[in-house]
Amino acid sequence: MIVKEEMKKENYVLRRLAPAQWEDYKKIRLEALHTDPGVFGSNYQREAAYSQQDWLALLENQNCAIFGLYDQEDIVGLTGVVVDRDDASNAILIASFVREPHRGKGLSRLFYLARIAWAREKGCAQITVSHRAGNESSKAANQAFNFTYTHSREVEWPDGTVAAELMYVLVL
């Protein structure tokens, strides 16, 4: 197996979340949607209504990997990757969030390493990532891993704002 059970940097550990950790997932995901509502493709109201079974189903999905970033035993971040429903040769990076006090420490590197390894393990030929125009930290992170800008499109974000979504691809 290419994807290690966990990756470490200083006090931090990135772990793939198992169904038994659904409460950690729910906690950090809802915090992310509440804290930074303008950068996600979903919203707090929608996901706050999820049942325990909904959270478990997301973690049980074999075409998806959700990773939790821990500082000691406290979950402080989240990221994910899914196989594209329309093209199984493409993986899509999703749902990245790090609590404010833990930002700026290079932790997104762990996110990218884990997600790229998972996509390779799944046999994907490429990985797609996108971000809202103006999200410079997301752009810097994907550029550090040699993603190539492909195009942009105007979208209505869950916060009601219409803004460009910038798309990037990494060929594996």
mmCIF file of C-alpha atoms in Angstrom:
data_model
loop_
_atom_site.group_PDB
_atom_site.id
_atom_site.type_symbol
_atom_site.label_atom_id
_atom_site.label_comp_id
_atom_site.label_asym_id
_atom_site.label_seq_id
_atom_site.Cartn_x
_atom_site.Cartn_y
_atom_site.Cartn_z
ATOM 1 C CA MET A 1 0.000 0.000 0.000
ATOM 2 C CA ILE A 2 1.412 3.385 -1.028
ATOM 3 C CA VAL A 3 -0.646 5.561 1.312
ATOM 4 C CA LYS A 4 0.810 5.355 4.792
ATOM 5 C CA GLU A 5 -1.567 5.191 7.728
ATOM 6 C CA GLU A 6 -0.203 8.537 8.826
ATOM 7 C CA MET A 7 2.247 11.257 7.864
ATOM 8 C CA LYS A 8 4.025 13.463 10.386
ATOM 9 C CA LYS A 9 5.539 16.932 10.625
ATOM 10 C CA GLU A 10 6.715 18.206 14.007
ATOM 11 C CA ASN A 11 3.792 17.691 16.482
ATOM 12 C CA TYR A 12 1.339 17.197 13.633
ATOM 13 C CA VAL A 13 0.016 13.921 12.279
ATOM 14 C CA LEU A 14 -2.128 13.516 9.162
ATOM 15 C CA ARG A 15 -4.297 10.389 9.332
ATOM 16 C CA ARG A 16 -6.813 8.935 6.952
ATOM 17 C CA LEU A 17 -10.079 9.066 8.849
ATOM 18 C CA ALA A 18 -11.899 5.790 9.457
ATOM 19 C CA PRO A 19 -15.642 5.499 10.018
ATOM 20 C CA ALA A 20 -15.027 5.270 13.781
ATOM 21 C CA GLN A 21 -13.694 8.852 13.609
ATOM 22 C CA TRP A 22 -16.861 10.308 12.088
ATOM 23 C CA GLU A 23 -17.346 12.692 15.019
ATOM 24 C CA ASP A 24 -13.892 14.239 14.469
ATOM 25 C CA TYR A 25 -14.730 14.589 10.788
ATOM 26 C CA LYS A 26 -18.070 16.221 11.507
ATOM 27 C CA LYS A 27 -16.513 18.602 14.050
ATOM 28 C CA ILE A 28 -13.731 19.916 11.809
ATOM 29 C CA ARG A 29 -15.830 19.954 8.621
ATOM 30 C CA LEU A 30 -18.603 22.018 10.204
ATOM 31 C CA GLU A 31 -15.998 24.329 11.741
ATOM 32 C CA ALA A 32 -14.415 24.783 8.297
ATOM 33 C CA LEU A 33 -17.751 25.585 6.665
ATOM 34 C CA HIS A 34 -18.627 28.045 9.446
ATOM 35 C CA THR A 35 -15.193 29.715 9.580
ATOM 36 C CA ASP A 36 -14.512 30.031 5.833
ATOM 37 C CA PRO A 37 -17.894 29.773 4.075
ATOM 38 C CA GLY A 38 -16.683 31.410 0.874
ATOM 39 C CA VAL A 39 -14.132 28.803 -0.161
ATOM 40 C CA PHE A 40 -16.072 25.538 -0.146
ATOM 41 C CA GLY A 41 -18.484 23.990 -2.603
ATOM 42 C CA SER A 42 -20.962 23.216 0.170
ATOM 43 C CA ASN A 43 -22.322 25.137 3.124
ATOM 44 C CA TYR A 44 -22.778 24.836 6.872
ATOM 45 C CA GLN A 45 -26.581 24.597 6.795
ATOM 46 C CA ARG A 46 -26.566 21.652 4.379
ATOM 47 C CA GLU A 47 -23.936 19.617 6.218
ATOM 48 C CA ALA A 48 -25.119 20.489 9.750
ATOM 49 C CA ALA A 49 -28.293 18.597 8.817
ATOM 50 C CA TYR A 50 -26.372 15.394 7.977
ATOM 51 C CA SER A 51 -27.191 12.359 10.093
ATOM 52 C CA GLN A 52 -24.593 10.082 11.664
ATOM 53 C CA GLN A 53 -25.206 7.693 8.759
ATOM 54 C CA ASP A 54 -24.406 10.457 6.246
ATOM 55 C CA TRP A 55 -21.047 11.143 7.934
ATOM 56 C CA LEU A 56 -20.264 7.418 8.112
ATOM 57 C CA ALA A 57 -21.134 6.937 4.429
ATOM 58 C CA LEU A 58 -18.663 9.637 3.419
ATOM 59 C CA LEU A 59 -15.864 7.882 5.321
ATOM 60 C CA GLU A 60 -16.849 4.412 4.057
ATOM 61 C CA ASN A 61 -16.820 5.464 0.387
ATOM 62 C CA GLN A 62 -13.968 3.593 -1.331
ATOM 63 C CA ASN A 63 -13.752 6.280 -4.043
ATOM 64 C CA CYS A 64 -12.935 8.941 -1.474
ATOM 65 C CA ALA A 65 -10.261 9.498 1.176
ATOM 66 C CA ILE A 66 -10.700 12.016 3.984
ATOM 67 C CA PHE A 67 -7.655 12.935 6.056
ATOM 68 C CA GLY A 68 -7.638 14.595 9.463
ATOM 69 C CA LEU A 69 -4.737 16.743 10.655
ATOM 70 C CA TYR A 70 -4.067 16.329 14.371
ATOM 71 C CA ASP A 71 -2.004 18.365 16.806
ATOM 72 C CA GLN A 72 -1.542 15.816 19.579
ATOM 73 C CA GLU A 73 -5.085 14.402 19.864
ATOM 74 C CA ASP A 74 -6.868 17.582 18.720
ATOM 75 C CA ILE A 75 -8.108 17.646 15.123
ATOM 76 C CA VAL A 76 -6.992 20.959 13.593
ATOM 77 C CA GLY A 77 -7.357 20.369 9.867
ATOM 78 C CA LEU A 78 -8.992 18.388 7.118
ATOM 79 C CA THR A 79 -8.501 17.491 3.484
ATOM 80 C CA GLY A 80 -9.849 15.002 0.988
ATOM 81 C CA VAL A 81 -9.620 13.477 -2.455
ATOM 82 C CA VAL A 82 -12.269 11.740 -4.575
ATOM 83 C CA VAL A 83 -12.301 9.796 -7.807
ATOM 84 C CA ASP A 84 -14.199 11.855 -10.383
ATOM 85 C CA ARG A 85 -17.663 10.292 -10.899
ATOM 86 C CA ASP A 86 -17.522 11.160 -14.602
ATOM 87 C CA ASP A 87 -13.912 10.097 -15.259
ATOM 88 C CA ALA A 88 -12.300 7.412 -13.082
ATOM 89 C CA SER A 89 -8.856 8.369 -14.418
ATOM 90 C CA ASN A 90 -9.159 11.746 -12.650
ATOM 91 C CA ALA A 91 -8.971 12.451 -8.916
ATOM 92 C CA ILE A 92 -10.298 15.712 -7.461
ATOM 93 C CA LEU A 93 -8.796 17.385 -4.409
ATOM 94 C CA ILE A 94 -11.438 18.649 -1.978
ATOM 95 C CA ALA A 95 -12.249 20.167 1.397
ATOM 96 C CA SER A 96 -8.916 21.520 2.665
ATOM 97 C CA PHE A 97 -8.960 23.474 5.910
ATOM 98 C CA VAL A 98 -6.481 24.262 8.681
ATOM 99 C CA ARG A 99 -7.456 26.154 11.826
ATOM 100 C CA GLU A 100 -6.049 29.704 11.832
ATOM 101 C CA PRO A 101 -3.406 29.229 14.593
ATOM 102 C CA HIS A 102 -1.900 26.316 12.645
ATOM 103 C CA ARG A 103 -1.693 28.017 9.241
ATOM 104 C CA GLY A 104 1.567 29.156 7.666
ATOM 105 C CA LYS A 105 3.547 26.142 8.903
ATOM 106 C CA GLY A 106 3.797 24.255 5.611
ATOM 107 C CA LEU A 107 1.200 21.688 6.653
ATOM 108 C CA SER A 108 -0.485 21.704 3.239
ATOM 109 C CA ARG A 109 2.544 19.716 2.058
ATOM 110 C CA LEU A 110 1.262 16.750 4.090
ATOM 111 C CA PHE A 111 -2.157 17.195 2.461
ATOM 112 C CA TYR A 112 -0.718 17.102 -1.051
ATOM 113 C CA LEU A 113 1.626 14.171 -0.406
ATOM 114 C CA ALA A 114 -1.183 12.022 1.029
ATOM 115 C CA ARG A 115 -3.723 12.890 -1.659
ATOM 116 C CA ILE A 116 -1.312 12.425 -4.564
ATOM 117 C CA ALA A 117 -0.237 9.038 -3.160
ATOM 118 C CA TRP A 118 -3.878 7.973 -2.798
ATOM 119 C CA ALA A 119 -4.702 9.028 -6.382
ATOM 120 C CA ARG A 120 -1.715 7.066 -7.685
ATOM 121 C CA GLU A 121 -2.799 4.041 -5.666
ATOM 122 C CA LYS A 122 -6.254 4.298 -7.253
ATOM 123 C CA GLY A 123 -4.654 4.304 -10.714
ATOM 124 C CA CYS A 124 -5.635 7.849 -11.602
ATOM 125 C CA ALA A 125 -3.803 9.456 -14.531
ATOM 126 C CA GLN A 126 -4.323 13.019 -13.330
ATOM 127 C CA ILE A 127 -5.486 15.133 -10.416
ATOM 128 C CA THR A 128 -7.656 18.240 -10.610
ATOM 129 C CA VAL A 129 -7.798 20.975 -7.999
ATOM 130 C CA SER A 130 -9.628 24.271 -8.042
ATOM 131 C CA HIS A 131 -10.001 27.340 -5.882
ATOM 132 C CA ARG A 132 -11.929 30.561 -5.769
ATOM 133 C CA ALA A 133 -10.170 33.527 -7.376
ATOM 134 C CA GLY A 134 -8.182 35.375 -4.735
ATOM 135 C CA ASN A 135 -7.351 32.303 -2.632
ATOM 136 C CA GLU A 136 -3.605 32.819 -2.914
ATOM 137 C CA SER A 137 -2.661 30.247 -0.264
ATOM 138 C CA SER A 138 -4.467 27.529 -2.233
ATOM 139 C CA LYS A 139 -2.758 28.644 -5.425
ATOM 140 C CA ALA A 140 0.683 28.642 -3.769
ATOM 141 C CA ALA A 141 0.121 25.151 -2.391
ATOM 142 C CA ASN A 142 -0.893 23.632 -5.729
ATOM 143 C CA GLN A 143 1.920 25.431 -7.542
ATOM 144 C CA ALA A 144 4.443 23.925 -5.104
ATOM 145 C CA PHE A 145 3.388 20.526 -6.488
ATOM 146 C CA ASN A 146 3.584 21.597 -10.144
ATOM 147 C CA PHE A 147 -0.119 21.742 -10.944
ATOM 148 C CA THR A 148 -0.772 23.512 -14.250
ATOM 149 C CA TYR A 149 -3.486 26.137 -14.638
ATOM 150 C CA THR A 150 -6.010 25.031 -17.266
ATOM 151 C CA HIS A 151 -8.957 27.451 -17.190
ATOM 152 C CA SER A 152 -11.408 29.394 -15.091
ATOM 153 C CA ARG A 153 -15.181 29.543 -14.964
ATOM 154 C CA GLU A 154 -17.671 31.836 -13.276
ATOM 155 C CA VAL A 155 -19.619 30.048 -10.547
ATOM 156 C CA GLU A 156 -22.041 30.993 -7.835
ATOM 157 C CA TRP A 157 -20.429 29.988 -4.550
ATOM 158 C CA PRO A 158 -22.506 28.728 -1.616
ATOM 159 C CA ASP A 159 -22.199 32.156 0.041
ATOM 160 C CA GLY A 160 -24.102 33.618 -2.938
ATOM 161 C CA THR A 161 -21.108 35.367 -4.508
ATOM 162 C CA VAL A 162 -20.409 34.931 -8.215
ATOM 163 C CA ALA A 163 -16.654 34.640 -8.744
ATOM 164 C CA ALA A 164 -14.147 32.767 -10.861
ATOM 165 C CA GLU A 165 -13.170 29.216 -9.989
ATOM 166 C CA LEU A 166 -9.602 28.566 -11.180
ATOM 167 C CA MET A 167 -8.831 25.023 -12.338
ATOM 168 C CA TYR A 168 -5.471 23.221 -12.256
ATOM 169 C CA VAL A 169 -4.292 19.739 -13.280
ATOM 170 C CA LEU A 170 -1.366 17.543 -12.316
ATOM 171 C CA VAL A 171 -0.595 14.698 -14.736
ATOM 172 C CA LEU A 172 0.666 11.671 -12.830
#
